[in-house]
Short mmCIF file of C-alpha atoms in Angstrom, two decimals:
data_model
loop_
_atom_site.label_atom_id
_atom_site.label_comp_id
_atom_site.label_asym_id
_atom_site.label_seq_id
_atom_site.Cartn_x
_atom_site.Cartn_y
_atom_site.Cartn_z
CA UNK A 130 46.61 27.52 133.51
CA UNK A 131 43.62 28.01 131.24
CA UNK A 132 40.57 29.75 132.75
CA UNK A 133 37.14 28.82 131.39
CA UNK A 134 35.16 31.59 129.70
CA UNK A 135 32.70 33.31 132.00
CA UNK A 136 29.17 31.96 131.59
CA UNK A 137 25.96 34.00 131.65
CA UNK A 138 25.09 32.59 135.08
CA UNK A 139 28.55 33.36 136.48
CA UNK A 140 28.45 36.91 135.12
CA UNK A 141 25.04 37.51 136.72
CA UNK A 142 26.31 36.11 140.04
CA UNK A 143 29.36 38.37 139.96
CA UNK A 144 27.14 41.34 139.15
CA UNK A 145 24.96 40.55 142.17
CA UNK A 146 28.03 40.16 144.38
CA UNK A 147 29.47 43.49 143.23
CA UNK A 148 26.17 45.32 143.67
CA UNK A 149 25.80 43.95 147.21
CA UNK A 150 29.33 45.04 148.08
CA UNK A 151 29.44 48.42 146.35
CA UNK A 152 25.91 49.33 145.26
CA UNK A 153 27.09 49.55 141.64
CA UNK A 154 25.19 47.62 138.99
CA UNK A 155 27.48 46.45 136.20
CA UNK A 156 26.01 46.80 132.72
CA UNK A 157 25.83 43.91 130.25
CA UNK A 158 28.64 45.58 128.32
CA UNK A 159 31.04 45.06 131.27
CA UNK A 160 31.25 41.29 130.74
CA UNK A 161 34.69 41.44 129.10
CA UNK A 162 35.92 43.83 131.80
CA UNK A 163 34.80 41.44 134.56
CA UNK A 164 36.39 38.45 132.86
CA UNK A 165 39.63 40.27 132.10
CA UNK A 166 40.12 41.77 135.54
CA UNK A 167 39.31 38.64 137.55
CA UNK A 168 41.01 36.03 135.35
CA UNK A 169 44.38 36.75 136.95
CA UNK A 170 42.98 36.00 140.40
CA UNK A 171 41.59 32.66 139.21
CA UNK A 172 45.02 31.71 137.87
CA UNK A 173 46.75 32.85 141.06
CA UNK A 174 44.39 30.72 143.15
CA UNK A 175 44.52 27.81 140.66
CA UNK A 176 40.76 27.89 140.11
CA UNK A 177 39.35 26.59 136.83
CA UNK A 178 36.24 28.75 136.54
CA UNK A 179 34.42 31.79 137.90
CA UNK A 180 31.92 29.67 139.81
CA UNK A 181 34.78 28.27 141.89
CA UNK A 182 36.04 31.82 142.49
CA UNK A 183 32.59 32.94 143.66
CA UNK A 184 32.51 30.04 146.12
CA UNK A 185 35.99 30.96 147.31
CA UNK A 186 35.25 34.61 148.07
CA UNK A 187 31.99 33.65 149.80
CA UNK A 188 33.83 31.56 152.40
CA UNK A 189 34.50 32.98 155.85
CA UNK A 190 38.15 33.92 156.22
CA UNK A 191 38.55 35.03 152.61
CA UNK A 192 37.59 38.66 153.21
CA UNK A 193 40.84 39.97 151.75
CA UNK A 194 40.18 38.22 148.46
CA UNK A 195 36.63 39.58 148.47
CA UNK A 196 38.02 43.09 148.90
CA UNK A 197 40.50 42.44 146.11
CA UNK A 198 37.65 41.45 143.79
CA UNK A 199 35.86 44.72 144.59
CA UNK A 200 39.09 46.64 143.98
CA UNK A 201 39.59 45.02 140.59
CA UNK A 202 36.03 45.68 139.45
CA UNK A 203 35.92 49.30 140.59
CA UNK A 204 36.24 51.78 137.73
CA UNK A 205 38.95 54.35 138.38
CA UNK A 206 39.34 57.18 135.88
CA UNK A 207 40.64 60.41 137.29
CA UNK A 208 43.33 63.06 137.01
CA UNK A 209 44.44 66.29 138.66
CA UNK A 210 42.25 69.38 138.26
CA UNK A 211 39.42 67.46 136.60
CA UNK A 212 36.48 69.74 135.67
CA UNK A 213 38.43 73.03 136.12
CA UNK A 214 35.34 75.20 136.68
CA UNK A 215 34.76 73.44 139.99
CA UNK A 216 38.26 74.21 141.19
CA UNK A 217 38.06 77.81 140.01
CA UNK A 218 34.91 78.20 142.10
CA UNK A 219 36.49 76.40 145.06
CA UNK A 220 39.49 78.72 144.89
CA UNK A 221 37.10 81.70 145.04
CA UNK A 222 35.29 80.22 148.06
CA UNK A 223 38.56 79.51 149.87
CA UNK A 224 39.92 83.00 149.19
CA UNK A 225 36.76 84.52 150.68
CA UNK A 226 37.37 82.44 153.85
CA UNK A 227 41.05 83.35 154.10
CA UNK A 228 40.60 85.24 157.36
CA UNK A 229 38.49 82.47 158.91
CA UNK A 230 39.12 78.93 160.13
CA UNK A 231 40.01 76.71 157.18
CA UNK A 232 37.05 74.63 155.97
CA UNK A 233 37.10 70.84 156.24
CA UNK A 234 36.76 69.27 152.79
CA UNK A 235 35.88 65.63 152.11
CA UNK A 236 36.66 64.06 148.74
CA UNK A 237 34.31 61.06 148.74
CA UNK A 238 35.04 58.23 146.28
CA UNK A 239 38.44 59.82 145.66
CA UNK A 240 39.89 56.90 143.66
CA UNK A 241 43.70 57.14 143.57
CA UNK A 242 43.86 60.55 145.23
CA UNK A 243 44.25 63.11 142.45
CA UNK A 244 41.12 64.99 143.54
CA UNK A 245 41.98 65.42 147.25
CA UNK A 246 45.53 66.40 146.34
CA UNK A 247 44.24 69.02 143.91
CA UNK A 248 41.99 70.37 146.67
CA UNK A 249 44.93 70.34 149.09
CA UNK A 250 47.08 72.39 146.71
CA UNK A 251 44.38 75.06 146.57
CA UNK A 252 44.05 74.95 150.36
CA UNK A 253 47.81 75.39 150.71
CA UNK A 254 47.71 78.42 148.41
CA UNK A 255 45.19 80.14 150.66
CA UNK A 256 45.86 78.83 154.19
CA UNK A 257 49.56 78.01 153.98
CA UNK A 258 50.97 76.58 157.21
CA UNK A 259 47.79 77.17 159.21
CA UNK A 260 45.94 74.04 160.42
CA UNK A 261 43.79 72.49 157.70
CA UNK A 262 42.87 69.04 156.44
CA UNK A 263 41.41 67.29 153.41
CA UNK A 264 39.74 63.88 153.74
CA UNK A 265 39.89 61.36 150.91
CA UNK A 266 37.87 58.15 150.93
CA UNK A 267 37.19 55.27 148.57
CA UNK A 268 35.85 51.72 148.69
CA UNK A 269 39.03 50.40 147.04
CA UNK A 270 41.99 49.73 149.33
CA UNK A 271 44.21 49.43 146.25
CA UNK A 272 43.32 52.97 145.16
CA UNK A 273 43.82 54.34 148.67
CA UNK A 274 47.31 52.84 148.86
CA UNK A 275 48.09 54.49 145.54
CA UNK A 276 46.84 57.79 146.95
CA UNK A 277 48.96 57.52 150.08
CA UNK A 278 52.03 56.91 147.94
CA UNK A 279 51.32 60.06 145.91
CA UNK A 280 53.19 58.83 142.81
CA UNK A 281 51.50 59.44 139.45
CA UNK A 282 52.26 59.45 135.72
CA UNK A 283 52.87 63.02 134.58
CA UNK A 284 50.02 62.58 132.09
CA UNK A 285 47.58 62.71 135.02
CA UNK A 286 48.64 66.32 135.64
CA UNK A 287 48.07 67.66 132.13
CA UNK A 288 45.19 69.87 133.38
CA UNK A 289 46.94 70.99 136.57
CA UNK A 290 47.99 74.67 136.42
CA UNK A 291 51.75 74.90 135.91
CA UNK A 292 52.37 76.95 139.05
CA UNK A 293 50.72 74.28 141.22
CA UNK A 294 52.61 71.48 139.50
CA UNK A 295 55.97 73.19 140.03
CA UNK A 296 55.24 74.26 143.60
CA UNK A 297 53.71 71.09 145.03
CA UNK A 298 55.00 68.18 142.91
CA UNK A 299 58.45 66.66 142.47
CA UNK A 300 59.51 65.50 139.01
CA UNK A 301 60.73 61.92 138.78
CA UNK A 302 64.16 61.00 137.39
CA UNK A 303 65.83 57.76 136.36
CA UNK A 304 63.48 54.85 136.99
CA UNK A 305 60.75 57.38 137.80
CA UNK A 306 61.14 59.46 134.67
CA UNK A 307 57.68 60.45 133.42
CA UNK A 308 56.22 60.44 136.93
CA UNK A 309 55.51 63.03 139.60
CA UNK A 310 55.50 62.71 143.38
CA UNK A 311 53.22 64.89 145.48
CA UNK A 312 55.33 66.86 147.95
CA UNK A 313 55.15 65.85 151.62
CA UNK A 314 54.05 69.38 152.51
CA UNK A 315 50.78 68.53 150.72
CA UNK A 316 50.55 64.84 151.63
CA UNK A 317 50.73 65.60 155.35
CA UNK A 318 47.40 67.45 155.11
CA UNK A 319 45.49 64.68 153.30
CA UNK A 320 43.99 61.81 155.30
CA UNK A 321 42.87 58.71 153.39
CA UNK A 322 40.37 56.17 154.73
CA UNK A 323 38.24 53.37 153.33
CA UNK A 324 34.53 54.15 153.25
CA UNK A 325 31.58 52.47 151.58
CA UNK A 326 29.09 55.21 150.71
CA UNK A 327 26.28 52.66 150.80
CA UNK A 328 26.69 52.60 154.57
CA UNK A 329 25.70 55.38 157.04
CA UNK A 330 28.58 57.84 157.34
CA UNK A 331 29.98 59.75 160.28
CA UNK A 332 32.88 62.17 160.60
CA UNK A 333 34.41 63.41 163.85
CA UNK A 334 33.77 66.93 162.56
CA UNK A 335 31.19 67.65 159.88
CA UNK A 336 32.57 68.79 156.55
CA UNK A 337 32.08 72.28 155.13
CA UNK A 338 32.44 71.01 151.56
CA UNK A 339 32.00 67.55 150.02
CA UNK A 340 33.15 66.45 146.57
CA UNK A 341 31.09 63.51 145.24
CA UNK A 342 31.89 63.79 141.57
CA UNK A 343 31.29 61.24 138.82
CA UNK A 344 30.01 58.71 141.34
CA UNK A 345 26.22 58.86 141.15
CA UNK A 346 26.22 57.93 137.44
CA UNK A 347 26.99 54.33 138.43
CA UNK A 348 23.89 53.89 140.60
CA UNK A 349 20.13 53.61 140.21
CA UNK A 350 17.94 56.37 141.69
CA UNK A 351 17.12 54.46 144.87
CA UNK A 352 20.80 53.92 145.61
CA UNK A 353 21.64 57.53 144.68
CA UNK A 354 19.13 58.73 147.29
CA UNK A 355 20.63 56.39 149.89
CA UNK A 356 24.15 57.65 149.20
CA UNK A 357 23.11 61.32 149.31
CA UNK A 358 21.29 60.74 152.59
CA UNK A 359 24.37 59.01 154.01
CA UNK A 360 26.86 61.71 153.08
CA UNK A 361 24.54 64.60 153.98
CA UNK A 362 24.79 63.51 157.62
CA UNK A 363 28.42 64.58 157.43
CA UNK A 364 27.82 68.00 155.86
CA UNK A 365 27.23 71.20 157.82
CA UNK A 366 24.07 73.23 157.09
CA UNK A 367 24.84 75.60 154.19
CA UNK A 368 27.74 73.35 153.24
CA UNK A 369 28.62 72.85 149.58
CA UNK A 370 28.30 69.65 147.55
CA UNK A 371 30.09 69.21 144.22
CA UNK A 372 28.90 66.44 141.89
CA UNK A 373 29.92 65.57 138.33
CA UNK A 374 28.80 67.76 135.42
CA UNK A 375 26.87 64.82 133.95
CA UNK A 376 25.01 64.30 137.25
CA UNK A 377 22.03 65.92 138.98
CA UNK A 378 20.17 65.71 142.29
CA UNK A 379 16.83 66.33 140.57
CA UNK A 380 14.41 63.73 141.86
CA UNK A 381 17.09 62.39 144.21
CA UNK A 382 17.08 64.77 147.18
CA UNK A 383 15.20 67.87 148.31
CA UNK A 384 17.79 68.68 150.98
CA UNK A 385 19.91 70.71 148.57
CA UNK A 386 19.54 73.95 146.63
CA UNK A 387 21.17 74.15 143.20
CA UNK A 388 23.66 77.04 142.89
CA UNK A 389 25.33 76.21 139.58
CA UNK A 390 25.46 73.15 137.35
CA UNK A 391 26.75 70.28 139.52
CA UNK A 392 27.04 72.52 142.60
CA UNK A 393 24.58 72.48 145.51
CA UNK A 394 24.13 74.04 148.93
CA UNK A 395 22.90 71.84 151.80
CA UNK A 396 19.73 73.16 153.44
CA UNK A 397 20.26 71.03 156.54
CA UNK A 398 18.98 67.72 157.80
CA UNK A 399 15.26 67.11 157.69
CA UNK A 400 13.56 67.16 161.07
#
């Protein structure tokens, strides 16, 4: 069936919906992205226009479709060992803690799981079979399911050091040629869960290190502050926070001390 072009009013309504659900404000330039990603859902539901789709996802009982809309509109661009300097520093930190209890690391907004799996490979190098865990969270259930599967195009691992690729990933054959599968010995240490960073966060045990990289760029300053306040409740005093190299906490939070570009130490919760 033919889907009507998205109108200005419909685009603005979808932007408001997405911001309410995720905190992310879609730019005017995302109009084609919104139309392209949601058009398939309109056809599947036999809806003629985006206004009808908005009415549909607003109805009680259609929460799964609402989540699907959020999943489709969420930007997911990631790969293994992204921003190598961060992982080189993490490896140094982990090595220094080799004789101690393994730190708990939370990869917030982990998308399809490449980041927490990269972290887990470095943890395995240092802590081996000792007890340790990496948490991975995202707002998108679709991305989390992809992460739990652990199957990726080999192109996503182009930055991953060869020794880690060979040691912790299985090369696909036949129908899976050109893919890799993260080994179960890594997957068993990574726990995925859905979390909306706009909401107050709580972990059973506070994290020693949090990765929140290439997330804040999608939010306004007020929302950035809210997110940082939410995740800082889950970080131990003196814990480390990694953000993206194009991001900064300047003017966002005074609870952190800058150590390096995109790397901060948590002073502790304000009294």
